Coordinates of C-alpha atoms in Angstrom, one line a residue:
Chain A
M27 CA 110.3 9.9 -16.6
T28 CA 106.6 8.5 -17.4
A29 CA 106.6 8.0 -21.5
P30 CA 103.9 10.0 -23.2
A31 CA 100.2 9.2 -23.0
V32 CA 100.2 9.4 -26.6
E33 CA 102.9 9.4 -29.3
T34 CA 102.5 9.6 -33.2
R35 CA 104.9 9.9 -36.0
D36 CA 103.4 10.8 -38.9
L37 CA 100.7 8.4 -38.2
V38 CA 98.6 7.5 -41.8
R39 CA 95.7 5.9 -42.9
E40 CA 94.5 5.9 -46.2
F41 CA 91.5 3.5 -47.5
K42 CA 91.0 1.8 -50.6
G43 CA 90.3 4.5 -53.0
G44 CA 93.1 6.8 -52.1
I45 CA 91.4 9.0 -49.4
R46 CA 94.0 9.8 -46.9
A47 CA 91.7 10.0 -43.9
V48 CA 94.7 11.0 -41.6
D49 CA 97.4 12.1 -43.2
G50 CA 100.6 12.1 -41.6
V51 CA 99.6 13.5 -37.9
S52 CA 102.4 13.6 -35.3
L53 CA 101.4 14.4 -31.9
V54 CA 103.0 14.3 -28.5
V55 CA 100.5 13.8 -25.3
E56 CA 102.1 13.5 -22.0
S57 CA 100.8 11.5 -19.0
G58 CA 98.2 13.3 -16.7
G59 CA 96.3 15.8 -19.0
I60 CA 93.5 16.2 -20.8
F61 CA 93.9 16.3 -24.5
G62 CA 91.3 17.5 -26.3
F63 CA 91.5 16.6 -30.2
L64 CA 89.0 19.1 -32.1
G65 CA 88.4 19.2 -35.4
P66 CA 85.0 19.2 -37.8
N67 CA 83.2 16.2 -38.9
G68 CA 85.4 13.9 -41.2
A69 CA 88.4 15.6 -40.1
G70 CA 89.6 12.3 -39.0
K71 CA 89.5 12.9 -35.3
S72 CA 87.5 8.9 -35.1
T73 CA 90.1 7.7 -37.8
T74 CA 93.0 8.3 -35.2
V75 CA 91.2 7.1 -32.1
R76 CA 90.6 4.2 -34.1
M77 CA 94.5 3.4 -34.5
L78 CA 95.0 4.7 -31.3
T79 CA 93.0 2.1 -29.6
T80 CA 93.9 -1.5 -32.3
L81 CA 90.9 -1.5 -34.1
L82 CA 92.4 0.2 -37.8
R83 CA 95.3 -0.5 -38.9
P84 CA 97.7 2.6 -39.7
T85 CA 99.0 2.3 -43.2
G86 CA 102.3 4.3 -42.3
G87 CA 104.1 6.0 -39.7
T88 CA 104.0 5.2 -36.4
A89 CA 102.2 5.3 -32.9
M90 CA 102.8 4.9 -29.2
V91 CA 100.2 4.1 -26.2
A92 CA 101.1 4.1 -22.9
G93 CA 105.1 3.2 -23.9
H94 CA 103.9 0.2 -26.7
D95 CA 103.6 0.2 -29.6
V96 CA 99.7 -0.6 -31.2
M97 CA 101.0 -2.9 -34.2
A98 CA 104.0 -4.6 -32.5
D99 CA 102.2 -4.7 -28.7
P100 CA 98.5 -4.6 -29.5
D101 CA 97.9 -5.8 -26.0
A102 CA 99.8 -4.1 -23.8
V103 CA 97.8 -1.2 -25.4
R104 CA 94.4 -2.9 -24.9
R105 CA 95.9 -3.8 -21.1
R106 CA 96.4 0.0 -20.6
I107 CA 93.7 2.1 -22.3
G108 CA 90.1 2.8 -21.7
V109 CA 87.8 3.1 -24.6
A110 CA 84.8 5.1 -25.2
L111 CA 83.6 5.2 -28.6
Q112 CA 80.6 7.3 -30.8
D113 CA 77.3 6.1 -29.6
A114 CA 78.0 4.2 -26.6
A115 CA 78.4 0.5 -27.3
I116 CA 76.0 -0.7 -24.6
D117 CA 74.0 -3.9 -24.3
P118 CA 70.1 -2.9 -24.0
Y119 CA 69.3 -6.4 -22.6
M120 CA 71.4 -6.3 -19.4
T121 CA 71.6 -3.8 -16.8
G122 CA 74.2 -1.9 -15.6
R123 CA 75.5 -4.4 -13.2
E124 CA 75.8 -7.0 -15.3
L125 CA 77.9 -4.9 -18.1
L126 CA 79.9 -4.3 -15.5
R127 CA 80.6 -7.4 -13.5
L128 CA 81.0 -8.8 -17.7
Q129 CA 83.8 -6.1 -18.1
G130 CA 85.5 -7.3 -15.3
V131 CA 85.8 -11.3 -16.2
L132 CA 86.5 -10.2 -19.7
H133 CA 89.5 -8.0 -18.4
G134 CA 90.5 -11.0 -16.0
L135 CA 89.5 -9.9 -12.3
P136 CA 88.9 -12.2 -9.6
R137 CA 85.3 -12.6 -9.5
A138 CA 85.1 -10.6 -6.1
E139 CA 87.2 -8.4 -7.2
C140 CA 84.9 -7.8 -11.0
R141 CA 81.7 -7.6 -7.9
A142 CA 83.7 -4.6 -5.5
R143 CA 84.6 -2.8 -8.8
A144 CA 80.9 -2.6 -10.3
E145 CA 79.8 -1.4 -7.1
D146 CA 82.5 1.5 -7.1
L147 CA 81.9 2.1 -10.4
L148 CA 78.2 2.4 -10.2
A149 CA 78.6 5.1 -7.3
R150 CA 81.2 6.5 -9.3
V151 CA 79.0 7.8 -12.3
G152 CA 75.9 7.8 -9.6
L153 CA 74.3 4.7 -11.3
E154 CA 73.3 3.4 -8.2
D155 CA 69.6 3.2 -8.5
A156 CA 69.4 2.6 -12.0
A157 CA 72.0 0.0 -11.5
D158 CA 69.0 -3.5 -11.9
R159 CA 67.6 -1.7 -14.7
R160 CA 68.1 -2.6 -18.2
V161 CA 70.6 -0.4 -20.0
G162 CA 67.3 0.0 -22.8
T163 CA 65.6 2.1 -20.2
Y164 CA 68.7 4.7 -20.0
S165 CA 68.5 8.0 -20.9
G166 CA 70.8 8.9 -23.2
G167 CA 73.3 10.4 -20.2
M168 CA 73.1 7.5 -18.3
R169 CA 74.4 5.2 -21.0
R170 CA 77.6 7.3 -21.8
R171 CA 78.0 7.2 -18.0
L172 CA 77.7 3.5 -17.5
D173 CA 80.1 3.8 -21.1
L174 CA 82.5 5.7 -19.1
A175 CA 82.3 3.5 -16.5
L176 CA 82.8 0.3 -18.6
S177 CA 85.7 1.8 -19.9
L178 CA 87.0 2.3 -16.3
V179 CA 86.7 -1.4 -15.0
H180 CA 90.7 -2.0 -15.4
E181 CA 91.6 0.9 -14.3
P182 CA 93.8 2.2 -17.4
V183 CA 95.9 4.6 -17.9
V184 CA 94.7 6.0 -21.0
L185 CA 91.0 6.8 -21.1
F186 CA 90.0 7.6 -25.2
L187 CA 86.6 9.3 -25.4
D188 CA 85.4 9.8 -28.9
E189 CA 82.8 12.5 -29.2
P190 CA 81.6 11.8 -25.6
T191 CA 78.6 14.5 -25.2
T192 CA 78.2 14.2 -29.0
G193 CA 73.4 14.3 -28.6
L194 CA 73.5 14.9 -24.9
D195 CA 72.0 17.9 -23.3
P196 CA 73.5 20.5 -21.9
T197 CA 72.9 19.0 -18.1
S198 CA 74.5 15.6 -18.7
R199 CA 77.1 17.2 -21.0
V200 CA 78.5 19.6 -18.0
A201 CA 77.6 16.7 -15.4
L202 CA 79.9 14.2 -17.9
W203 CA 82.4 17.1 -17.8
E204 CA 82.4 17.0 -14.5
E205 CA 83.3 13.6 -14.2
V206 CA 86.3 13.5 -17.0
R207 CA 87.8 16.2 -14.7
R208 CA 87.4 14.3 -11.4
L209 CA 88.8 11.5 -13.0
N210 CA 91.6 13.2 -13.9
A211 CA 92.5 14.5 -11.0
E212 CA 91.5 12.0 -8.4
H213 CA 92.9 9.2 -10.9
G214 CA 95.8 10.6 -12.7
T215 CA 94.1 8.7 -15.9
T216 CA 95.3 10.4 -19.0
I217 CA 92.3 12.1 -21.0
F218 CA 92.3 11.8 -24.6
L219 CA 89.0 13.3 -26.0
T220 CA 87.6 14.0 -29.9
T221 CA 85.2 16.6 -29.8
Q222 CA 83.6 19.1 -32.3
Y223 CA 82.3 21.1 -29.6
L224 CA 84.6 24.4 -29.2
E225 CA 82.9 24.8 -25.8
E226 CA 83.9 21.1 -24.7
A227 CA 88.0 21.4 -25.6
D228 CA 87.7 24.6 -24.0
Q229 CA 86.5 24.1 -20.6
L230 CA 87.8 20.1 -20.5
A231 CA 91.2 20.0 -22.1
D232 CA 94.5 21.8 -20.7
R233 CA 95.7 21.1 -24.2
V234 CA 94.4 21.2 -27.7
A235 CA 95.0 19.6 -31.2
I236 CA 93.0 20.3 -34.1
I237 CA 92.7 18.7 -36.7
D238 CA 91.0 19.1 -40.4
G239 CA 91.0 17.1 -43.0
G240 CA 93.7 14.3 -41.2
R241 CA 96.3 17.1 -40.6
I242 CA 96.9 19.0 -37.7
V243 CA 96.4 22.8 -38.1
A244 CA 97.3 23.6 -34.5
D245 CA 98.8 22.1 -31.1
G246 CA 99.5 23.7 -28.1
A247 CA 97.4 25.0 -24.5
P248 CA 93.6 26.6 -25.6
A249 CA 94.9 29.8 -24.0
A250 CA 98.3 29.6 -25.7
L251 CA 96.7 29.0 -29.6
K252 CA 94.2 32.0 -28.6
A253 CA 96.8 34.6 -27.6
D254 CA 98.4 33.8 -31.1
I255 CA 95.0 35.2 -33.0
G256 CA 95.8 38.4 -31.2
E257 CA 94.1 40.7 -28.9
P258 CA 90.4 40.9 -28.2
L259 CA 88.3 42.8 -30.0
L260 CA 86.5 45.9 -29.1
T261 CA 83.1 46.5 -31.8
V262 CA 81.0 49.6 -31.0
T263 CA 78.3 50.7 -33.6
A264 CA 77.3 54.1 -34.0
G265 CA 74.7 55.8 -32.3
D266 CA 72.8 58.9 -33.2
G267 CA 74.0 61.6 -34.8
S268 CA 77.5 60.0 -35.0
T269 CA 79.1 57.4 -38.0
P270 CA 81.5 54.7 -38.2
D271 CA 84.4 57.0 -39.3
D272 CA 83.9 59.2 -36.2
I273 CA 84.2 55.8 -33.7
A274 CA 87.3 54.4 -35.7
G275 CA 88.7 58.1 -35.4
V276 CA 88.9 58.1 -31.5
L277 CA 89.2 54.1 -31.1
A278 CA 92.3 53.8 -33.8
R279 CA 94.3 55.3 -30.5
F280 CA 93.7 52.5 -28.5
G281 CA 94.9 49.9 -30.8
P282 CA 95.4 49.2 -34.7
I283 CA 91.6 49.4 -36.6
V284 CA 90.2 45.8 -37.8
P285 CA 88.2 46.7 -40.7
G286 CA 84.6 45.4 -41.6
S287 CA 84.7 43.9 -38.5
V288 CA 81.0 45.3 -37.8
E289 CA 78.3 46.7 -39.2
G290 CA 77.5 50.5 -38.8
G291 CA 80.4 51.0 -36.2
A292 CA 84.3 49.9 -36.2
G293 CA 86.3 47.9 -34.4
V294 CA 89.8 47.6 -32.7
R295 CA 92.2 45.2 -31.1
L296 CA 92.4 46.4 -28.2
P297 CA 96.1 45.4 -26.1
G298 CA 94.7 46.0 -22.8
G299 CA 91.6 43.3 -23.2
S300 CA 88.4 44.6 -20.5
S301 CA 90.5 47.0 -18.6
A302 CA 91.3 49.3 -21.8
M303 CA 87.3 49.4 -22.7
A304 CA 86.6 51.5 -19.9
D305 CA 88.9 53.8 -21.6
A306 CA 87.5 53.3 -24.9
V307 CA 84.6 54.3 -23.3
R308 CA 84.9 57.0 -22.0
A309 CA 87.3 58.6 -24.8
L310 CA 84.4 58.5 -26.9
D311 CA 82.4 59.7 -23.9
D312 CA 84.9 62.7 -24.0
A313 CA 84.2 62.7 -28.0
G314 CA 81.0 63.5 -27.7
V315 CA 80.9 60.6 -30.1
R316 CA 77.4 58.8 -29.8
F317 CA 77.4 55.0 -29.8
Q318 CA 75.0 52.2 -29.7
A319 CA 76.2 48.5 -29.1
I320 CA 79.9 47.6 -27.5
D321 CA 80.8 43.9 -27.5
L322 CA 84.2 42.7 -26.5
A323 CA 85.5 39.5 -27.9
E324 CA 87.4 37.0 -26.8
P325 CA 89.4 35.6 -29.3
S326 CA 87.7 31.8 -29.6
L327 CA 89.2 28.4 -30.6
D328 CA 86.6 29.3 -33.5
D329 CA 88.6 31.9 -34.0
V330 CA 92.0 29.8 -34.5
F331 CA 90.6 27.1 -36.8
L332 CA 89.3 30.1 -38.8
K333 CA 92.7 31.7 -38.9
C334 CA 94.2 28.3 -39.6
T335 CA 91.8 26.7 -41.8
G336 CA 90.2 29.4 -43.7
R337 CA 86.5 28.4 -41.9
H338 CA 84.1 28.3 -39.0
L339 CA 84.4 24.7 -37.0
E340 CA 81.0 23.1 -38.0
G341 CA 78.8 23.8 -35.4
A342 CA 80.3 26.5 -33.4
G343 CA 77.4 28.6 -34.9
E344 CA 75.4 26.3 -32.7
E345 CA 73.7 27.1 -29.3
P346 CA 76.9 26.7 -27.0
P347 CA 76.4 24.0 -24.3
A348 CA 75.2 25.5 -21.2
A349 CA 78.7 25.7 -18.8
Chain B
M260 CA 97.3 -20.3 -14.4
T261 CA 97.9 -22.0 -18.0
A262 CA 97.4 -20.0 -20.9
A263 CA 94.5 -20.9 -21.8
A264 CA 92.0 -20.3 -18.4
P265 CA 91.4 -16.6 -19.1
A266 CA 90.4 -17.7 -22.5
I267 CA 88.1 -20.1 -21.1
R268 CA 86.5 -18.2 -18.5
Q269 CA 86.2 -15.0 -21.6
T270 CA 84.2 -17.7 -23.3
A271 CA 81.9 -18.6 -20.8
A272 CA 81.1 -14.9 -19.8
L273 CA 80.2 -13.9 -23.0
A274 CA 78.2 -16.9 -24.0
W275 CA 76.2 -16.4 -20.4
R276 CA 76.0 -12.9 -22.1
S277 CA 74.9 -14.0 -25.6
I278 CA 72.2 -17.0 -23.4
I279 CA 71.2 -14.3 -20.9
T280 CA 70.4 -11.4 -23.7
T281 CA 68.7 -13.9 -26.0
I282 CA 66.2 -15.1 -23.3
R283 CA 64.9 -10.8 -22.2
L284 CA 64.6 -11.0 -26.1
P285 CA 61.9 -12.5 -27.1
Q286 CA 62.0 -12.8 -31.2
A287 CA 65.4 -14.2 -30.7
W288 CA 63.6 -17.1 -28.9
F289 CA 60.4 -17.1 -29.6
P290 CA 60.4 -18.2 -33.4
A291 CA 63.4 -20.9 -32.5
L292 CA 60.9 -22.8 -29.9
F293 CA 57.3 -21.7 -31.6
F294 CA 57.3 -22.6 -34.9
P295 CA 59.4 -25.8 -35.2
L296 CA 56.9 -27.0 -32.3
V297 CA 54.0 -25.9 -34.5
L298 CA 54.9 -27.2 -38.0
M299 CA 55.5 -31.1 -35.9
A300 CA 52.0 -30.3 -34.6
I301 CA 50.5 -29.3 -37.7
F302 CA 52.6 -32.3 -39.6
T303 CA 51.2 -34.7 -36.8
A304 CA 47.7 -33.5 -37.6
S305 CA 47.9 -34.0 -41.2
F306 CA 50.0 -36.7 -41.7
G307 CA 48.9 -38.7 -38.5
G308 CA 47.6 -41.6 -40.6
A309 CA 50.4 -41.7 -43.0
P310 CA 52.4 -44.9 -41.6
G311 CA 51.3 -47.9 -42.1
V312 CA 48.9 -46.7 -45.0
V313 CA 51.6 -44.6 -47.4
P314 CA 54.0 -46.6 -49.2
G315 CA 57.2 -46.3 -48.3
F316 CA 56.4 -44.8 -45.4
P317 CA 59.2 -46.3 -42.7
P318 CA 58.0 -48.5 -40.0
V319 CA 57.1 -45.9 -36.2
R320 CA 55.0 -46.0 -33.8
G321 CA 53.4 -42.3 -34.3
F322 CA 54.4 -39.6 -36.7
L323 CA 54.9 -37.5 -33.9
D324 CA 58.1 -40.3 -33.3
F325 CA 59.1 -39.8 -37.0
A326 CA 58.0 -35.4 -36.8
V327 CA 60.2 -34.3 -33.6
C328 CA 63.9 -34.2 -35.4
G329 CA 62.5 -32.8 -38.2
A330 CA 61.9 -30.1 -35.8
I331 CA 65.5 -30.1 -33.9
V332 CA 67.2 -29.6 -36.9
Q333 CA 64.7 -26.8 -38.0
G334 CA 64.5 -25.2 -34.3
V335 CA 68.6 -24.8 -34.9
L336 CA 68.4 -24.0 -37.5
I337 CA 65.9 -20.4 -36.4
G338 CA 68.5 -20.1 -33.3
G339 CA 71.8 -20.3 -35.5
T340 CA 70.4 -17.7 -38.0
S341 CA 68.6 -15.1 -34.3
A342 CA 72.8 -15.6 -33.2
G343 CA 74.5 -14.6 -36.1
A344 CA 72.0 -11.6 -36.6
A345 CA 72.9 -11.1 -33.1
F346 CA 76.3 -10.8 -32.9
A347 CA 75.8 -8.8 -36.8
T348 CA 74.2 -6.8 -34.1
D349 CA 76.9 -6.1 -31.8
I350 CA 79.3 -5.5 -34.5
E351 CA 77.3 -2.5 -35.3
G352 CA 76.2 -1.4 -32.1
G353 CA 79.6 -1.2 -31.7
F354 CA 80.3 -3.8 -28.9
F355 CA 82.3 -6.1 -30.7
D356 CA 84.6 -3.2 -31.2
R357 CA 84.8 -2.8 -27.3
L358 CA 85.6 -6.4 -27.2
V359 CA 88.4 -6.1 -29.6
A360 CA 90.0 -2.9 -27.9
S361 CA 90.3 -5.4 -25.0
P362 CA 93.1 -7.2 -23.9
I363 CA 90.6 -10.3 -24.6
S364 CA 91.1 -13.6 -26.6
R365 CA 89.7 -13.1 -30.4
V366 CA 88.8 -16.5 -30.0
A367 CA 86.4 -16.3 -26.9
I368 CA 84.8 -14.2 -29.3
L369 CA 83.8 -16.9 -31.4
T370 CA 83.8 -19.5 -28.9
G371 CA 82.0 -17.6 -26.3
R372 CA 78.5 -16.8 -29.0
L373 CA 79.4 -20.5 -30.1
G374 CA 78.7 -22.2 -27.4
A375 CA 75.6 -20.0 -26.5
S376 CA 74.2 -21.2 -29.6
M377 CA 75.4 -25.1 -28.2
A378 CA 73.8 -24.4 -25.1
L379 CA 70.8 -23.0 -27.0
G380 CA 70.8 -26.2 -29.1
L381 CA 70.6 -28.8 -26.3
F382 CA 67.7 -27.0 -25.0
Q383 CA 66.1 -27.0 -27.7
A384 CA 66.3 -30.4 -28.1
V385 CA 65.2 -32.0 -24.8
L386 CA 62.7 -29.8 -24.9
F387 CA 61.4 -31.1 -28.6
I388 CA 61.3 -34.3 -27.4
G389 CA 59.7 -33.8 -24.4
I390 CA 57.0 -32.3 -25.6
A391 CA 56.6 -35.3 -28.0
W392 CA 57.5 -37.8 -25.5
I393 CA 54.3 -36.4 -23.5
G394 CA 52.5 -36.6 -27.1
G395 CA 53.6 -40.5 -26.7
A396 CA 56.6 -40.7 -28.9
R397 CA 59.2 -42.6 -26.9
V398 CA 62.6 -43.2 -27.8
A399 CA 63.6 -46.4 -29.5
G400 CA 67.4 -45.9 -28.6
G401 CA 67.1 -45.6 -25.3
I402 CA 69.1 -43.7 -23.1
S403 CA 72.5 -44.2 -25.5
G404 CA 70.0 -42.7 -28.4
F405 CA 68.6 -40.3 -26.3
V406 CA 72.1 -39.0 -25.5
I407 CA 73.3 -39.5 -29.6
V408 CA 70.7 -37.4 -30.6
L409 CA 71.5 -34.5 -28.4
V410 CA 75.4 -35.0 -29.4
I411 CA 74.1 -34.4 -33.6
A412 CA 71.3 -31.8 -32.3
V413 CA 74.3 -29.9 -30.6
T414 CA 76.9 -30.2 -32.5
F415 CA 74.8 -29.2 -35.5
A416 CA 74.2 -26.4 -33.4
A417 CA 77.8 -25.0 -33.5
A418 CA 77.5 -25.6 -37.0
V419 CA 74.7 -22.9 -37.8
G420 CA 76.0 -21.0 -34.9
G421 CA 79.6 -20.6 -37.7
L422 CA 77.1 -20.0 -40.3
G423 CA 75.6 -17.2 -38.3
V424 CA 78.9 -15.7 -37.4
F425 CA 80.2 -15.8 -40.8
L426 CA 77.7 -14.4 -42.1
A427 CA 77.3 -11.5 -39.8
L428 CA 81.3 -11.0 -39.7
R429 CA 81.3 -11.2 -43.6
T430 CA 78.6 -8.8 -43.9
G431 CA 78.0 -6.6 -40.5
S432 CA 74.5 -5.8 -40.9
G433 CA 71.8 -8.4 -38.8
E434 CA 69.2 -7.8 -41.5
A435 CA 71.7 -9.4 -44.3
V436 CA 72.1 -12.2 -41.9
Q437 CA 68.7 -12.7 -41.2
G438 CA 67.8 -12.2 -45.0
M439 CA 69.8 -15.6 -45.4
F440 CA 67.4 -17.2 -43.6
P441 CA 65.1 -18.5 -46.6
L442 CA 67.4 -19.9 -48.4
F443 CA 68.4 -22.1 -45.2
F444 CA 65.1 -22.9 -45.0
A445 CA 64.6 -24.1 -48.4
L446 CA 67.7 -26.1 -47.8
L447 CA 65.7 -28.0 -44.4
F448 CA 62.5 -28.2 -46.6
F449 CA 64.8 -30.0 -49.8
S450 CA 65.7 -32.8 -47.5
S451 CA 64.4 -35.6 -45.8
A452 CA 63.6 -32.9 -42.0
F453 CA 60.1 -33.9 -42.3
F454 CA 59.0 -36.4 -44.8
P455 CA 60.9 -39.7 -45.9
I456 CA 62.9 -39.8 -49.1
E457 CA 60.6 -43.0 -50.0
T458 CA 57.5 -40.8 -50.2
M459 CA 59.2 -38.2 -52.2
T460 CA 59.0 -38.3 -56.5
G461 CA 61.5 -37.2 -58.9
W462 CA 64.3 -34.3 -58.8
Y463 CA 62.8 -33.8 -55.6
A464 CA 63.9 -36.8 -54.2
A465 CA 67.3 -36.8 -56.0
V466 CA 67.8 -33.3 -54.5
A467 CA 66.9 -34.8 -50.6
R468 CA 68.9 -38.0 -51.5
V469 CA 72.4 -35.5 -51.9
N470 CA 71.4 -33.3 -49.3
P471 CA 73.6 -33.7 -46.2
I472 CA 70.9 -32.7 -43.7
S473 CA 68.8 -35.9 -45.3
Y474 CA 71.2 -37.9 -43.4
L475 CA 72.3 -35.8 -40.1
V476 CA 68.5 -35.8 -39.5
E477 CA 67.8 -39.3 -40.6
A478 CA 70.6 -40.6 -38.0
M479 CA 69.0 -38.7 -35.1
R480 CA 65.5 -39.9 -36.4
L481 CA 66.5 -43.6 -36.4
E482 CA 67.4 -43.4 -32.9
I483 CA 63.7 -42.9 -31.9
I484 CA 61.7 -45.0 -34.4
G485 CA 64.4 -47.3 -34.5
G486 CA 66.5 -49.3 -36.9
A487 CA 69.8 -46.9 -36.6
T488 CA 73.1 -48.6 -37.2
A489 CA 77.0 -47.6 -36.6
A490 CA 76.8 -46.1 -40.5
T491 CA 73.8 -43.9 -40.0
T492 CA 75.0 -42.5 -36.3
L493 CA 78.3 -42.1 -37.7
A494 CA 76.9 -40.5 -40.8
G495 CA 74.7 -38.1 -38.4
I496 CA 77.7 -37.1 -36.3
G497 CA 80.4 -36.6 -39.0
I498 CA 77.8 -34.6 -41.5
A499 CA 77.3 -32.2 -38.0
L500 CA 81.1 -32.1 -37.5
G501 CA 82.5 -31.9 -40.5
L502 CA 79.8 -28.5 -41.4
A503 CA 80.7 -27.9 -37.6
V504 CA 83.9 -27.5 -39.0
I505 CA 83.7 -25.7 -42.3
T506 CA 81.6 -23.1 -41.1
I507 CA 83.8 -22.2 -37.6
G508 CA 86.7 -22.1 -39.9
A509 CA 84.6 -20.2 -42.5
S510 CA 84.2 -17.8 -39.3
A511 CA 87.4 -18.0 -37.6
L512 CA 88.9 -16.2 -41.2
A513 CA 86.3 -14.4 -41.3
L514 CA 87.2 -12.5 -38.0
R515 CA 91.2 -12.7 -39.0
R516 CA 90.0 -10.8 -41.6
R517 CA 88.2 -8.6 -40.1
L518 CA 90.6 -7.8 -37.4
R519 CA 93.5 -7.6 -40.1
V520 CA 92.2 -3.5 -40.4
A521 CA 93.4 -4.0 -36.9
A522 CA 96.4 -3.9 -35.2

């Protein structure tokens, strides 16, 4: 039985002035999955990651990473984790190949192995052609891929990615997602990923914890979290000669009406999902109720966030990344 | 393998990286080579007639013989400031975090940067003396004198590098480290680095007389122009070593302080 990749109990980080950036976080992340740590800017994601990666000392609680205590045995943790923090920390004046070899030497790999690992990782993240160019000439997506490769030199068992795709264009974002998925599937590396993008957590993670104001407000598989919110919401707006009440009258046969869910129409929680939607449309037709627009919305992680915090997640209104 | 072996290898790797990035960033090395040489050339052209004419000027073959050690010390100060600024950039940019999150020796983070400063200091000393030699200067102290000059230069480079790293660790800002440079420069000008104390007057001479940089430069200079004694040499080496112990000790404490927030 392998130890959980991450296990924290009542983890707290209080900064000067009594601000609790992380305020009692308890998490268990099992080995082998992709864990998404979702929250708005300033929610405490990065502070938590800095504690888990031994860069910041907790002021309360405990944290075990890869089976070792971050406070009692930070070096054991460091040997087992890979870290790619926000704003890819890479030297613009060195080439990708040089940086990878340097990282290998720093990790104590024999020289020949440093070279081999560098070539292997360059190929894996698709940077062979740019390997001898200075990193300063790389695009944002290339930097993130190099950063990812650098964090993998010593074959960590847990990989921390702090907002790996923030600021990337949709294509680069999808490419990075693919790489993360492959890493998880082929190498069994546990991924601990922070993000402020709902889409990213939804697409990548098999488990999500939502943090807000330094506290975990929701924790579970994305599908389960969304299922807790309820059934998909069907909204229909009234057409010529019909009123929102006419629509509501028909839709009420299919589920509970959700007041105020759409302007100039009515909305209903539809237990049957999309198959029930056809029935509802037919019923509207049969009743002679004319309608204009019809929309079936699955609950999103934003709905989960909304329910837990009463606010929308920052960036939820932004154009979603192409998937 | 001994416990120290990984730290040594990590130090070498980080020193190599510091040297490479310095070479590739002209603004990191150009000022450290160009300004001291320009100042040396200007002073030599301006005061070339001073030796033997100005009362109090020590007996020298030529002004260049006199000026070269001031250039070395000035170059080392500029190089150390750049090293400190580069270290601060590592902190700002996250390279430092990557190192700290890796299982590498904490000491190597310091010694890697200092090793690069010492290598640059050695290069500057050899280059400047070489250029002065082409310009007609000679090392009166011979090979041993030359080696002593290099030893003092390299030790002083470690001291200045330590100061740069200390400032970087305390401020975490490259601009703040660069901002300290005028202060270092003042320290240099209020010493006998460029002109002999004997030609100075009043409080200026008094300040130069208590400035340890004066004795450090003096120790190097006497190896070149002649007249070095065991006392002057030991004073120079002692001052360079003392400064190095103080600044490197302070930077080690600053590193501990910065890492104390870490686990």
